Amino acid sequence: IVVYMLDPEPCLFAVACAVGFANMAYGGKGVDTPITIVGIDHDVRDYDGSQSGFDATKLRDLRRRDFPPPPPSTRYSKSSGSVSASASASASASAGRGAGVGSTRFLAALAEIVPRVEGPGAPHSGASIPGVRRRPRCLLGASLSGLTALQAMCVLPGLFSHFIVASPSIPLYPHTSALVKAAMQSGVIKSADPHLFFIAGELERPNGIPKATQELAEYLRENGVEAEGCELVVGEDHGSVKPSVISRGFAWLLAQDAELAGGFQKGV
């Protein structure tokens, strides 16, 4: 299994590595499902990152620029298997102005990262290769980067088979739901057969995220997409829920991998 983590802050990335290591059998033998974890972050120089800290304002501005969906007036377009924005949106992204104006470039970069990590011949996760069973390739996003995960499902169909979406900031950017619904109506999502796990903190109810996430999950299920959740973690808020995102999300992912293994052995 390969898990690509968006916005891999130290806490989230450390917990992911710990959970991945805990999945290994004692003595390093009998590892049924090794997990490779790939962190995808902004260049630390762009937000003055160092061992002594970072500029929180610069990092927040980068996340707001690159993670939410672009403004509704911006169109996604595909070229040579990647994603690009319209000329006007690209110019705005270069200038760093506005929420979501850099998301199309970020998605294009994401599409280029997978073959760099897994090799130039890395197939889409949904590809059928004789004699090779499908293994999950998962994209994990939390908060604003949870919106990026949802966009990737719509704009890069088939590149990732599984998505762990934690506390996506849908109330701040409600056109995210419209993007998902448009991709569903066009048949893009259904043909890629994605599997999603939604999770949020119980104490997030005042910010509207659990309700909006649950509504989106229900919409996907009603339209034949495998979407679990939104699972609410008791006693956790938007920040403290992140360790549970990893432990519960990885447990779901390993169960998904076991189901795929069973189907492969049965010749499905």
XYZ file of C-alpha atoms in Angstrom:
268
model
C 0.000 0.000 0.000
C 1.228 3.495 -0.780
C -0.269 6.389 1.185
C 0.286 9.904 -0.118
C -0.173 12.436 2.671
C -1.059 16.001 1.786
C 0.205 18.758 4.076
C 2.186 16.315 6.247
C 2.652 18.308 9.448
C 5.100 16.712 11.914
C 2.409 15.305 14.240
C 0.372 13.741 11.467
C 3.377 12.347 9.625
C 4.961 10.940 12.800
C 1.745 9.160 13.783
C 1.404 7.774 10.253
C 4.912 6.342 10.370
C 4.299 4.902 13.849
C 1.059 3.223 12.795
C 2.699 1.896 9.632
C 5.560 0.461 11.681
C 3.136 -1.051 14.212
C 1.520 -2.957 11.354
C 4.748 -4.913 10.903
C 5.087 -8.217 12.723
C 7.566 -8.482 15.584
C 11.073 -9.283 14.394
C 10.369 -7.908 10.940
C 8.902 -11.188 9.712
C 5.555 -11.964 8.221
C 4.730 -8.452 7.023
C 1.465 -9.012 5.194
C 0.827 -5.423 4.163
C 3.820 -3.082 4.133
C 2.853 0.578 3.976
C 4.888 3.217 2.162
C 4.139 6.745 3.339
C 4.866 9.695 1.052
C 4.573 13.227 2.412
C 3.677 15.984 -0.060
C 4.423 19.414 1.334
C 5.269 22.912 0.196
C 8.909 23.874 -0.005
C 9.881 24.746 3.559
C 11.764 27.778 2.247
C 8.450 29.255 1.124
C 7.268 29.507 4.718
C 10.644 29.977 6.411
C 10.666 26.480 7.854
C 13.633 25.457 9.970
C 14.476 23.438 13.075
C 13.438 26.416 15.182
C 9.977 26.795 13.652
C 8.212 28.380 10.680
C 6.179 31.408 9.625
C 2.581 30.366 10.357
C 1.108 33.218 8.317
C 3.069 32.288 5.193
C 2.141 28.613 5.533
C -1.528 29.460 6.053
C -1.515 31.623 2.926
C 0.091 28.807 0.887
C -2.497 26.294 2.094
C -5.365 28.640 1.292
C -3.920 29.290 -2.158
C -3.311 25.677 -3.146
C -5.745 23.390 -1.302
C -9.331 24.674 -1.785
C -11.035 24.286 -5.157
C -10.464 27.167 -7.567
C -13.172 29.801 -7.865
C -16.293 28.431 -9.608
C -15.493 30.527 -12.690
C -12.220 28.620 -13.199
C -12.352 25.568 -15.434
C -10.220 22.479 -15.021
C -8.680 21.199 -18.241
C -6.589 18.155 -19.029
C -3.495 18.130 -21.193
C -1.192 15.159 -21.686
C -2.642 13.411 -18.671
C -2.080 16.323 -16.312
C -4.276 19.120 -15.081
C -3.874 22.780 -15.875
C -5.844 25.923 -15.170
C -7.022 28.580 -17.557
C -4.463 31.242 -18.409
C -6.066 33.806 -16.123
C -6.148 31.417 -13.184
C -2.532 30.405 -13.719
C -1.461 34.035 -13.728
C -3.289 34.616 -10.454
C -1.702 31.536 -8.959
C 1.744 32.775 -9.873
C 1.014 36.000 -8.074
C -0.261 34.036 -5.078
C -3.561 35.920 -4.827
C -6.866 34.446 -3.759
C -8.076 31.223 -2.208
C -7.793 28.161 -4.416
C -6.108 29.867 -7.358
C -3.117 27.521 -7.116
C -5.055 24.284 -6.755
C -4.949 23.319 -10.433
C -1.162 23.624 -10.459
C -0.987 21.648 -7.221
C -3.079 18.848 -8.730
C -0.887 18.827 -11.839
C 2.171 18.406 -9.626
C 0.420 15.643 -7.708
C -0.151 13.734 -10.947
C 3.592 13.945 -11.660
C 4.657 12.805 -8.182
C 3.137 9.308 -8.360
C 5.320 8.037 -11.254
C 8.367 9.618 -9.634
C 7.690 7.647 -6.455
C 6.507 4.365 -7.975
C 8.369 4.430 -11.271
C 7.587 5.818 -14.731
C 5.467 2.777 -15.546
C 3.235 3.132 -12.488
C -0.320 2.373 -13.666
C -3.445 4.064 -12.471
C -4.610 2.232 -9.378
C -7.697 1.030 -11.199
C -5.739 -0.502 -14.066
C -6.175 -4.202 -14.685
C -2.863 -6.007 -15.053
C -2.970 -9.775 -15.659
C -1.539 -11.684 -12.715
C -1.162 -8.580 -10.538
C -3.830 -7.773 -8.001
C -4.903 -4.240 -7.395
C -3.282 -2.680 -4.304
C -4.644 0.475 -2.708
C -3.004 3.748 -3.594
C -4.395 6.149 -1.029
C -4.528 9.924 -0.823
C -4.951 11.391 2.658
C -6.010 14.963 3.287
C -7.140 16.794 6.418
C -8.905 20.133 6.798
C -8.086 22.253 3.718
C -6.064 19.442 2.137
C -9.135 17.242 2.546
C -10.631 19.441 -0.157
C -7.633 18.637 -2.354
C -8.288 14.921 -1.904
C -11.877 15.403 -3.066
C -10.701 17.416 -6.067
C -8.210 14.707 -7.009
C -11.028 12.167 -7.026
C -12.868 14.351 -9.545
C -10.041 15.718 -11.686
C -7.536 12.844 -11.581
C -9.937 9.884 -11.752
C -8.304 6.501 -11.257
C -4.953 7.823 -10.095
C -5.873 7.014 -6.492
C -8.128 4.144 -5.518
C -8.697 5.110 -1.872
C -9.156 8.380 -0.038
C -8.978 9.197 3.662
C -10.746 12.541 4.025
C -10.539 14.114 7.475
C -12.507 17.176 8.541
C -12.700 18.662 5.026
C -13.355 22.412 5.229
C -16.483 22.236 3.079
C -18.375 24.978 4.976
C -15.617 27.449 4.082
C -15.633 26.395 0.409
C -19.120 24.981 -0.304
C -18.474 24.828 -4.053
C -16.417 21.711 -3.250
C -19.664 19.768 -2.984
C -20.831 21.187 -6.307
C -17.591 20.021 -7.924
C -18.077 16.488 -6.587
C -21.700 16.388 -7.719
C -20.797 17.607 -11.210
C -18.137 14.895 -11.504
C -20.654 12.327 -10.303
C -23.285 13.416 -12.824
C -20.740 13.265 -15.651
C -19.842 9.673 -14.730
C -16.209 10.471 -13.935
C -16.330 9.330 -10.317
C -18.379 6.198 -10.811
C -16.157 4.903 -13.627
C -13.045 5.259 -11.426
C -14.624 3.239 -8.580
C -13.073 5.187 -5.656
C -13.343 4.124 -2.007
C -13.586 6.836 0.639
C -13.323 7.042 4.417
C -14.622 10.226 6.049
C -13.770 11.170 9.622
C -14.050 14.248 11.860
C -14.007 15.218 15.526
C -17.245 15.185 17.481
C -16.416 18.604 18.940
C -16.291 20.081 15.435
C -20.073 20.255 15.179
C -20.178 24.053 15.732
C -17.994 24.642 12.645
C -20.416 22.719 10.432
C -17.807 20.309 9.078
C -19.320 17.032 10.395
C -22.754 17.887 8.986
C -21.438 18.951 5.568
C -19.149 15.925 5.382
C -21.922 13.523 6.349
C -24.199 15.007 3.683
C -21.521 14.558 1.023
C -20.807 10.984 2.136
C -24.510 10.150 1.983
C -24.758 11.653 -1.496
C -21.889 9.490 -2.711
C -23.394 6.350 -1.179
C -26.799 7.079 -2.702
C -25.066 7.208 -6.086
C -23.277 3.893 -5.723
C -19.885 5.023 -4.429
C -18.303 3.219 -1.486
C -18.046 5.958 1.132
C -17.748 5.138 4.823
C -18.559 7.686 7.522
C -18.520 10.446 8.415
C -17.142 8.770 11.543
C -17.153 11.139 14.519
C -14.409 10.695 17.118
C -15.769 11.399 20.589
C -14.062 14.173 22.539
C -11.871 15.382 19.662
C -11.836 18.724 17.844
C -10.444 19.914 14.510
C -6.838 19.658 15.673
C -6.847 16.847 18.210
C -8.649 14.387 15.933
C -5.601 13.916 13.691
C -3.992 10.938 15.502
C -7.356 9.149 15.267
C -7.475 10.001 11.560
C -4.347 7.924 11.087
C -5.191 4.987 13.348
C -8.769 4.591 12.140
C -8.037 5.536 8.557
C -5.198 3.039 8.267
C -7.336 0.317 9.897
C -9.980 0.958 7.228
C -7.333 0.916 4.491
C -5.849 -2.390 5.660
C -9.325 -3.909 5.746
C -9.869 -2.693 2.189
C -6.596 -4.300 1.126
C -7.648 -7.592 2.731
C -10.911 -7.509 0.768
C -9.012 -6.892 -2.468
C -6.684 -9.794 -1.657
C -9.666 -12.078 -1.092
C -11.223 -11.039 -4.381
C -7.959 -11.634 -6.247
C -7.545 -15.110 -4.755
C -11.077 -15.948 -5.840
C -10.347 -14.704 -9.345
C -12.656 -11.725 -9.089
